[in-house]
Coordinates of C-alpha atoms in Angstrom, one line a residue:
X1 CA 115.1 114.7 98.5
X2 CA 111.4 115.6 97.7
X3 CA 109.0 117.4 99.9
X4 CA 105.4 118.2 99.2
X5 CA 105.6 121.7 100.6
X6 CA 108.1 124.3 101.4
X7 CA 109.7 123.4 104.8
X8 CA 108.7 125.4 107.9
X9 CA 111.0 123.6 110.1
X10 CA 112.8 125.9 112.4
X11 CA 116.1 124.6 112.7
X12 CA 119.1 126.5 113.8
X13 CA 121.8 126.7 112.2
X14 CA 119.4 125.7 108.9
X15 CA 120.9 122.7 107.2
X16 CA 122.3 123.2 103.8
X17 CA 119.6 121.1 102.3
X18 CA 116.3 120.8 104.1
X19 CA 113.0 119.0 103.2
X20 CA 109.7 117.9 105.2
X21 CA 107.8 115.1 103.6
X22 CA 104.7 116.5 105.4
X23 CA 104.4 113.2 107.2
X24 CA 104.5 112.8 111.2
X25 CA 105.3 110.2 113.6
X26 CA 103.7 110.0 117.1
X27 CA 106.0 109.8 120.0
X28 CA 104.5 108.1 122.7
X29 CA 104.7 109.3 126.2
X30 CA 106.7 112.3 124.8
X31 CA 109.4 110.1 124.4
X32 CA 111.8 109.9 121.4
X33 CA 113.3 106.3 121.0
X34 CA 116.9 106.4 119.3
X35 CA 118.7 103.2 118.3
X36 CA 122.3 104.1 118.6
X37 CA 125.3 104.2 121.1
X38 CA 124.3 104.6 124.9
X39 CA 126.9 107.3 125.3
X40 CA 125.7 109.4 122.5
X41 CA 121.9 108.8 123.5
X42 CA 122.6 109.7 127.1
X43 CA 124.1 113.4 126.0
X44 CA 121.1 113.9 123.8
X45 CA 119.0 112.8 126.7
X46 CA 120.0 115.7 129.1
X47 CA 120.1 118.2 126.5
X48 CA 116.4 117.4 125.2
X49 CA 114.9 117.2 128.7
X50 CA 116.4 120.5 129.6
X51 CA 115.8 122.4 126.3
X52 CA 112.3 120.7 125.2
X53 CA 111.1 118.7 127.9
X54 CA 111.3 115.8 125.6
X55 CA 112.3 112.3 127.0
X56 CA 115.0 110.4 125.0
X57 CA 115.4 106.6 125.4
X58 CA 117.5 103.8 123.9
X59 CA 115.6 101.3 121.8
X60 CA 116.2 98.7 119.4
X61 CA 115.9 99.7 115.8
X62 CA 112.6 97.9 115.0
X63 CA 111.0 99.9 117.7
X64 CA 112.9 103.2 117.4
X65 CA 111.8 106.6 116.0
X66 CA 115.5 107.3 114.7
X67 CA 118.1 105.0 113.9
X68 CA 121.7 106.1 114.2
X69 CA 124.2 104.8 111.7
X70 CA 127.8 106.0 112.3
X71 CA 130.0 105.4 109.3
X72 CA 133.5 106.7 109.8
X73 CA 133.9 107.0 105.8
X74 CA 130.8 108.8 105.6
X75 CA 130.9 112.2 103.7
X76 CA 127.8 113.2 102.8
X77 CA 125.9 114.0 99.8
X78 CA 126.4 117.7 99.4
X79 CA 129.4 119.8 99.2
X80 CA 129.4 122.8 101.5
X81 CA 131.6 125.5 102.5
X82 CA 135.5 124.6 102.9
X83 CA 136.2 123.5 106.3
X84 CA 138.8 125.4 108.0
X85 CA 140.3 125.9 111.6
X86 CA 141.4 124.3 114.6
X87 CA 139.7 121.7 116.6
X88 CA 139.4 123.4 120.2
X89 CA 139.9 119.9 121.6
X90 CA 142.9 119.0 119.7
X91 CA 141.6 116.5 117.5
X92 CA 142.1 118.2 114.1
X93 CA 142.0 114.9 112.6
X94 CA 138.5 114.1 113.9
X95 CA 135.8 112.9 111.7
X96 CA 133.8 115.6 109.9
X97 CA 130.9 116.9 112.0
X98 CA 128.2 116.9 109.2
X99 CA 125.3 114.6 108.9
X100 CA 122.4 113.2 106.8
X101 CA 118.8 112.8 108.1
X102 CA 116.7 110.6 105.5
X103 CA 113.2 108.7 105.9
X104 CA 113.2 105.1 105.8
X105 CA 110.1 102.8 106.7
X106 CA 108.5 105.8 108.4
X107 CA 111.2 106.4 110.8
X108 CA 114.5 108.9 110.6
X109 CA 117.8 107.5 110.0
X110 CA 120.9 109.5 110.8
X111 CA 124.1 109.1 109.0
X112 CA 127.5 110.4 110.4
X113 CA 131.1 109.8 110.3
X114 CA 131.4 110.1 114.0
X115 CA 129.7 110.8 117.5
X116 CA 130.0 114.4 117.2
X117 CA 128.1 114.6 113.7
X118 CA 125.3 112.3 115.2
X119 CA 125.0 114.5 118.1
X120 CA 124.5 117.5 116.1
X121 CA 122.0 115.4 113.9
X122 CA 120.0 114.2 117.2
X123 CA 120.0 117.8 118.3
X124 CA 118.3 118.7 115.0
X125 CA 115.7 116.1 115.6
X126 CA 115.0 117.6 119.1
X127 CA 114.4 120.9 117.8
X128 CA 111.8 119.9 115.1
X129 CA 109.7 117.7 117.6
X130 CA 106.3 119.4 117.8
X131 CA 104.6 120.2 121.1
X132 CA 106.2 117.9 123.4
X133 CA 104.2 119.2 126.6
X134 CA 101.3 117.0 126.3
X135 CA 101.0 113.1 126.8
X136 CA 102.2 112.6 123.1
X137 CA 104.3 114.7 120.6
X138 CA 104.9 114.5 116.9
X139 CA 108.0 113.9 115.0
X140 CA 108.1 115.4 111.4
X141 CA 109.7 112.9 109.0
X142 CA 112.2 115.3 107.5
X143 CA 115.2 115.1 105.4
X144 CA 118.4 117.0 105.9
X145 CA 121.8 117.3 104.4
X146 CA 124.3 119.1 106.3
X147 CA 128.0 119.4 105.5
X148 CA 130.4 119.8 108.2
X149 CA 130.8 123.1 109.6
X150 CA 132.5 126.0 108.0
X151 CA 134.7 126.7 111.2
X152 CA 135.9 124.0 113.6
X153 CA 136.2 126.3 116.4
X154 CA 132.8 128.1 117.3
X155 CA 132.6 129.5 120.6
X156 CA 131.4 132.0 123.2
X157 CA 133.7 134.2 125.4
X158 CA 132.0 134.8 128.5
X159 CA 133.2 137.5 131.0
X160 CA 132.7 136.0 134.5
X161 CA 135.1 138.2 136.2
X162 CA 133.1 141.6 136.1
X163 CA 129.7 139.3 136.8
X164 CA 130.2 136.2 138.4
X165 CA 128.1 133.3 137.0
X166 CA 127.3 130.5 139.2
X167 CA 128.2 126.9 137.9
X168 CA 124.2 126.3 137.2
X169 CA 124.7 129.3 135.0
X170 CA 127.7 128.2 133.4
X171 CA 126.0 124.5 132.8
X172 CA 122.8 126.6 131.2
X173 CA 125.5 128.1 128.8
X174 CA 126.8 124.9 127.9
X175 CA 123.4 123.6 127.0
X176 CA 122.4 126.6 125.1
X177 CA 125.5 126.5 123.1
X178 CA 125.4 122.7 122.3
X179 CA 121.8 123.3 120.9
X180 CA 123.0 125.6 118.3
X181 CA 126.5 123.7 117.6
X182 CA 128.9 126.0 119.4
X183 CA 131.8 124.1 120.7
X184 CA 133.7 126.5 123.0
X185 CA 133.0 128.2 126.3
X186 CA 135.8 130.7 126.8
X187 CA 135.8 131.8 130.5
X188 CA 137.5 135.2 131.2
X189 CA 138.0 134.3 134.6
X190 CA 140.1 137.5 136.1
X191 CA 140.0 141.1 135.3
X192 CA 140.7 144.5 137.1
X193 CA 137.7 144.1 139.2
X194 CA 137.7 140.6 140.3
X195 CA 139.8 137.4 140.4
X196 CA 137.3 134.5 140.1
X197 CA 139.6 131.4 140.3
X198 CA 141.0 130.4 143.7
X199 CA 144.7 129.9 143.7
X200 CA 146.5 127.6 146.5
X201 CA 148.4 130.0 148.9
X202 CA 146.5 133.1 147.6
X203 CA 143.7 133.4 149.7
X204 CA 143.3 137.3 149.4
X205 CA 142.6 136.8 145.6
X206 CA 139.1 135.4 146.3
X207 CA 137.8 136.6 149.8
X208 CA 134.5 135.5 148.9
X209 CA 134.3 131.8 148.3
X210 CA 130.9 132.0 146.7
X211 CA 132.0 134.6 144.1
X212 CA 134.8 132.2 142.9
X213 CA 135.7 128.9 141.3
X214 CA 138.1 126.3 142.6
X215 CA 140.0 123.9 140.3
X216 CA 138.0 121.1 140.7
X217 CA 134.7 122.8 140.0
X218 CA 136.0 124.1 136.6
X219 CA 137.3 120.4 135.9
X220 CA 133.9 119.1 136.5
X221 CA 132.2 121.7 134.3
X222 CA 135.0 120.9 131.5
X223 CA 133.6 117.4 131.9
X224 CA 130.0 118.2 131.8
X225 CA 130.6 120.3 128.6
X226 CA 132.8 117.6 126.8
X227 CA 129.7 115.3 127.2
X228 CA 127.8 117.8 124.9
X229 CA 130.9 118.3 122.4
X230 CA 131.8 121.6 124.0
X231 CA 135.4 122.5 125.1
X232 CA 136.1 124.8 128.3
X233 CA 138.8 127.4 127.6
X234 CA 140.0 129.1 130.6
X235 CA 141.4 132.6 130.5
X236 CA 143.7 134.4 133.1
X237 CA 144.2 138.0 131.6
X238 CA 147.7 139.3 132.1
X239 CA 149.9 141.6 132.3
X240 CA 147.2 144.3 132.2
X241 CA 143.6 144.0 133.7
X242 CA 145.3 142.8 137.0
X243 CA 144.2 145.4 139.6
X244 CA 142.4 142.8 141.5
X245 CA 145.6 140.7 142.0
X246 CA 148.0 143.5 142.7
X247 CA 145.3 145.1 145.1
X248 CA 145.3 141.8 146.9
X249 CA 149.0 141.3 146.8
X250 CA 150.8 144.8 146.2
X251 CA 154.4 143.1 145.7
X252 CA 153.1 142.1 142.6
X253 CA 153.5 145.6 141.1
X254 CA 157.1 145.9 142.3
X255 CA 158.4 149.3 143.1
X256 CA 157.7 151.3 140.0
X257 CA 154.6 153.3 140.5
X258 CA 151.6 152.5 138.3
X259 CA 150.5 155.3 135.7
X260 CA 147.4 155.6 137.6
X261 CA 146.2 154.3 141.0
X262 CA 143.3 152.6 139.0
X263 CA 145.7 150.6 137.0
X264 CA 148.3 148.0 137.3
X265 CA 150.7 145.6 135.3
X266 CA 152.6 142.6 135.9
X267 CA 156.0 143.4 134.6
X268 CA 158.6 140.9 133.3
X269 CA 161.5 142.4 135.9
X270 CA 159.4 142.0 139.3
X271 CA 160.4 138.7 140.5
X272 CA 157.2 138.4 142.7
X273 CA 154.9 139.2 139.4
X274 CA 156.7 136.4 137.3
X275 CA 156.4 134.0 140.0
X276 CA 152.7 134.7 140.5
X277 CA 152.3 134.6 136.9
X278 CA 153.9 131.2 136.4
X279 CA 151.5 129.8 139.4
X280 CA 148.6 131.2 137.5
X281 CA 149.7 129.5 134.2
X282 CA 150.8 126.0 136.2
X283 CA 147.1 126.1 137.4
X284 CA 145.3 127.3 134.3
X285 CA 146.9 124.4 132.5
X286 CA 145.1 121.9 134.4
X287 CA 141.6 123.0 134.2
X288 CA 140.5 121.6 130.8
X289 CA 141.8 118.7 128.7
X290 CA 141.9 121.2 125.8
X291 CA 145.5 121.8 124.5
X292 CA 144.6 125.3 124.5
X293 CA 144.8 127.9 127.4
X294 CA 144.1 131.7 127.0
X295 CA 146.8 134.3 128.6
X296 CA 144.9 137.5 127.9
X297 CA 147.3 140.1 126.6
X298 CA 144.8 142.8 125.7
X299 CA 144.6 146.4 126.9
X300 CA 147.9 146.9 129.0
X301 CA 147.2 150.7 128.7
X302 CA 150.2 152.7 130.1
X303 CA 152.6 149.7 130.2
X304 CA 156.1 150.2 128.5
X305 CA 156.0 148.5 124.9
X306 CA 159.3 146.8 125.9
X307 CA 158.3 145.4 128.9
X308 CA 154.7 144.3 127.4
X309 CA 156.5 142.4 124.7
X310 CA 158.9 140.6 127.2
X311 CA 156.1 139.7 129.4
X312 CA 154.0 138.3 126.5
X313 CA 157.3 136.3 125.3
X314 CA 157.7 134.9 128.9
X315 CA 154.1 134.0 129.3
X316 CA 154.1 132.3 125.9
X317 CA 157.2 130.2 127.0
X318 CA 155.5 129.0 130.2
X319 CA 152.6 127.6 128.4
X320 CA 154.5 125.8 125.8
X321 CA 157.0 124.2 128.5
X322 CA 153.7 122.8 129.9
X323 CA 152.9 121.3 126.9
X324 CA 150.0 123.5 126.2
X325 CA 149.2 125.9 123.1
X326 CA 148.7 129.5 124.1
X327 CA 145.8 131.7 123.0
X328 CA 146.2 135.5 123.6
X329 CA 144.4 138.6 122.4
X330 CA 145.3 140.3 119.1
X331 CA 147.9 142.7 120.7
X332 CA 150.1 140.1 121.8
X333 CA 151.3 139.8 118.2
X334 CA 153.5 142.9 119.1
X335 CA 155.5 140.2 121.2
X336 CA 156.6 138.5 117.8
X337 CA 156.5 135.1 119.5
X338 CA 153.1 133.6 118.5
X339 CA 154.0 131.1 115.7
X340 CA 152.1 128.3 113.7
X341 CA 151.2 126.4 116.9
X342 CA 149.4 129.5 118.6
X343 CA 146.4 131.3 118.4
X344 CA 145.6 135.2 118.3
X345 CA 142.2 136.4 119.1
X346 CA 141.1 139.3 116.7
X347 CA 138.8 141.7 118.5
X348 CA 139.2 145.3 117.2
X349 CA 137.0 146.3 114.4
X350 CA 137.9 149.3 112.7
X351 CA 134.4 151.0 112.9
X352 CA 134.4 150.7 116.6
X353 CA 137.7 152.3 117.5
X354 CA 137.4 155.7 119.4
X355 CA 137.8 158.9 117.9
X356 CA 139.7 161.7 119.7
X357 CA 136.6 163.9 119.9
X358 CA 134.6 161.1 121.7
X359 CA 137.4 160.5 124.1
X360 CA 137.6 163.9 125.0
X361 CA 133.8 163.8 125.5
X362 CA 133.5 160.6 127.4
X363 CA 137.1 159.9 129.2
X364 CA 136.7 160.6 133.1
X365 CA 139.0 163.2 134.1
X366 CA 141.3 160.9 136.2
X367 CA 141.9 159.0 132.9
X368 CA 142.7 161.9 130.6
X369 CA 146.4 161.2 130.6
X370 CA 145.7 157.9 128.7
X371 CA 143.8 159.6 125.6
X372 CA 146.8 159.6 123.3
X373 CA 147.8 156.0 124.6
X374 CA 144.1 154.7 123.8
X375 CA 144.0 156.4 120.4
X376 CA 147.5 154.9 119.5
X377 CA 146.4 151.4 120.6
X378 CA 143.5 151.5 118.2
X379 CA 145.5 153.2 115.5
X380 CA 148.0 150.3 115.6
X381 CA 145.3 147.6 115.7
X382 CA 145.2 147.2 111.8
X383 CA 148.7 146.1 111.8
X384 CA 148.0 143.1 114.4
X385 CA 146.3 140.7 111.8
X386 CA 149.2 141.3 109.0
X387 CA 151.6 140.6 111.9
X388 CA 149.9 137.6 112.8
X389 CA 149.8 136.4 109.3
X390 CA 153.5 136.9 108.8
X391 CA 154.5 135.1 111.9
X392 CA 152.1 132.0 110.9
X393 CA 150.0 132.4 113.9
X394 CA 146.1 131.2 113.8
X395 CA 143.7 133.9 114.0
X396 CA 140.6 133.4 116.2
X397 CA 138.2 135.8 115.0
X398 CA 135.9 137.8 117.5
X399 CA 135.6 141.4 115.6
X400 CA 133.7 143.5 117.7
X401 CA 131.4 143.7 114.9
X402 CA 129.5 141.6 114.7
X403 CA 130.6 139.4 117.5
X404 CA 130.6 141.6 120.6
X405 CA 127.2 140.9 122.3
X406 CA 127.7 143.9 124.6
X407 CA 126.7 146.1 121.7
X408 CA 123.5 147.8 122.0
X409 CA 120.5 146.9 120.0
X410 CA 119.7 149.0 117.3
X411 CA 116.1 148.3 117.1
X412 CA 113.4 148.5 119.9
X413 CA 112.1 145.8 121.9
X414 CA 108.5 144.9 121.7
X415 CA 108.4 145.5 125.5
X416 CA 109.2 149.3 126.1
X417 CA 110.8 148.6 129.5
X418 CA 113.4 146.5 127.7
X419 CA 114.1 149.4 125.1
X420 CA 114.7 151.6 128.1
X421 CA 117.1 149.1 129.5
X422 CA 119.4 149.7 126.6
X423 CA 120.4 153.0 128.3
X424 CA 122.1 151.1 130.8
X425 CA 123.0 147.9 129.4
X426 CA 125.7 147.4 126.8
X427 CA 128.8 149.3 126.0
X428 CA 128.0 153.0 125.1
X429 CA 131.1 153.5 123.1
X430 CA 129.9 151.2 120.2
X431 CA 127.6 152.3 117.6
X432 CA 124.2 150.5 118.0
X433 CA 123.4 147.7 115.3
X434 CA 120.2 146.2 114.3
X435 CA 120.1 142.4 114.6
X436 CA 119.5 142.1 110.9
X437 CA 122.5 143.8 110.2
X438 CA 124.7 141.5 112.2
X439 CA 123.4 138.6 110.3
X440 CA 125.0 140.0 107.2
X441 CA 128.5 139.4 108.3
X442 CA 130.7 137.1 106.3
X443 CA 134.0 135.3 106.8
X444 CA 135.5 136.9 103.7
X445 CA 135.0 140.2 105.4
X446 CA 138.0 139.3 107.6
X447 CA 139.8 137.1 105.2
X448 CA 140.1 139.8 102.5
X449 CA 141.7 142.2 104.9
X450 CA 144.7 140.0 105.2
X451 CA 144.8 139.2 101.4
X452 CA 143.1 135.8 102.2
X453 CA 146.1 134.3 103.5
X454 CA 145.1 134.4 107.3
X455 CA 145.3 131.1 109.0
X456 CA 141.8 131.2 110.5
X457 CA 141.4 129.2 113.8
X458 CA 137.7 129.6 114.2
X459 CA 135.5 132.4 115.8
X460 CA 133.9 133.3 118.9
X461 CA 131.0 135.7 120.1
X462 CA 131.9 137.8 123.3
X463 CA 129.8 138.9 126.0
X464 CA 131.6 141.2 128.5
X465 CA 129.4 141.7 131.4
X466 CA 130.4 145.1 133.3
X467 CA 126.9 146.5 132.7
X468 CA 124.8 143.4 133.6
X469 CA 123.3 142.9 137.0
X470 CA 121.2 139.8 137.0
X471 CA 120.5 136.6 134.9
X472 CA 117.7 138.5 132.6
X473 CA 120.2 141.2 131.8
X474 CA 122.5 138.4 130.5
X475 CA 119.9 136.7 128.5
X476 CA 119.0 140.3 127.0
X477 CA 122.5 140.5 125.7
X478 CA 122.9 137.1 124.5
X479 CA 119.5 136.5 122.8
X480 CA 118.2 136.4 120.3
X481 CA 121.6 137.1 118.8
X482 CA 123.8 134.3 119.9
X483 CA 122.0 131.5 117.7
X484 CA 122.2 133.9 114.5
X485 CA 125.8 134.1 115.1
X486 CA 126.2 130.3 115.8
X487 CA 124.6 130.0 112.2
X488 CA 127.0 132.5 110.8
X489 CA 129.9 130.5 112.1
X490 CA 128.6 127.2 110.6
X491 CA 128.1 128.2 107.2
X492 CA 128.2 131.3 104.5
X493 CA 124.6 130.4 103.5
X494 CA 122.2 133.2 104.7
X495 CA 118.5 132.8 104.7
X496 CA 116.4 135.7 103.9
X497 CA 116.1 138.0 107.0
X498 CA 112.3 137.5 107.4
X499 CA 112.9 133.6 107.2
X500 CA 115.7 133.6 109.7
X501 CA 113.9 136.1 111.9
X502 CA 111.2 133.5 112.0
X503 CA 113.3 130.7 112.7
X504 CA 114.8 132.2 115.8
X505 CA 111.7 133.5 117.2
X506 CA 110.3 130.1 117.3
X507 CA 113.0 129.1 119.7
X508 CA 112.1 131.5 122.6
X509 CA 110.3 128.7 124.5
X510 CA 113.6 126.8 124.7
X511 CA 115.0 130.2 126.1
X512 CA 112.4 130.0 128.6
X513 CA 113.0 126.7 129.8
X514 CA 116.7 127.2 130.2
X515 CA 115.9 130.0 132.5
X516 CA 116.7 132.8 130.1
X517 CA 113.4 134.4 129.8
X518 CA 115.0 137.9 129.8
X519 CA 115.9 137.5 126.1
X520 CA 115.6 140.8 124.3
X521 CA 112.1 141.1 122.5
X522 CA 113.6 142.5 119.2
X523 CA 111.1 144.2 117.1
X524 CA 113.0 142.9 114.2
X525 CA 112.4 139.1 115.4
X526 CA 109.4 139.3 117.1
X527 CA 107.6 142.2 116.0

């Protein structure tokens, strides 16, 4: 590809090879005309309207601005990163999701092996359209070669238990993710403070019908997401983080008193608890067409280790008996039952583990008895990855550095009020980190920790919401970091930081259109 000047196209993720010819094509009536499959064009239409205010229409090739050519044997013209991981929808043999864009007869020609690669290509085209707010818009005639994404599984885990997200917000999250080629929305539906999934016969779990989801709503959300090549992964967290359920139905706790009134566990020797957990798994398995369901397993503080292991083994069996593949947080590796068909989600970064003196300072007096348990949990964490590797399980990467979005920003905002908000937003126990520092992470940082033998499923960013109030709080923690993490999951290539920051900053109008105007005005990105 040749270009007359260095490209200034603000694509995220940035394609492996990119060139702007300098020529432009006028889009009449702010409409991008695409010659391609109607289903594909329809999916792009909805996304383009929400994110850019741009209309998209099906056209014959002679009248089209973009012509889509899906060739099952297409493999692209450049070699990228080795592709690894699991397809979250279960289609591990699906066509690669890379693409190429070339200029032919003053229009763009998209080539891809399947609809997913073509969708990514058209999303890239939507990103570069200039000023779609007037009567016309301009389409840069550019060329790009994009090999398939480095990781097949690229997601966002969103805590909707601590802060309920209405369905409209979840659809916005899906659209934001699809815009940046993320393909898994992992919903943390339950926790100690609330249970957000309505269960038949268990009305006390969800006393506020406006602050929970029923199965039909989540099934419909999964359909909405699938049209944008995003898979919904539902999670019910067990056997810890279960206080909301035990408070609603005390019999789930059995006769053994909990270690603290603010804690509860589902124990494998309590029939009411195992019956409830099986009901939850049954419901969970019907919420998404994905072969994967997430059964939690993290931070069962104060639970007997043998009881914990037996519960994990039982829950794993229930999922497998229903024809699904279980996903759990990394501590579930201690049950020694997760194997080659299963996924363990790694989340504990050594640099974020609490120190004894920090716990002595910050742990409320009523939880002081947990000090040693907490320290031992994090002290044992480095063995979870080697254990998962030894058992053959796939590893989903969500190390708290860089993937936890409740980490406070290390740089100020250009808005002093936002800088001040970091006193209440985010997890006070994590060291702050500059956005530019997050962008330095590479996949081999984890792979090398397991001597390069880890079977990596993919990666997920994670947003815990206990400190968030409104949608602006959510946006402040998500953005501008999520698009950067999406680029990091797609490829090992990194732009020089000033160039990466400029590309991300150019996307702020998209976030505004999506109702995410509370994004953090990072001085490193917008300064």
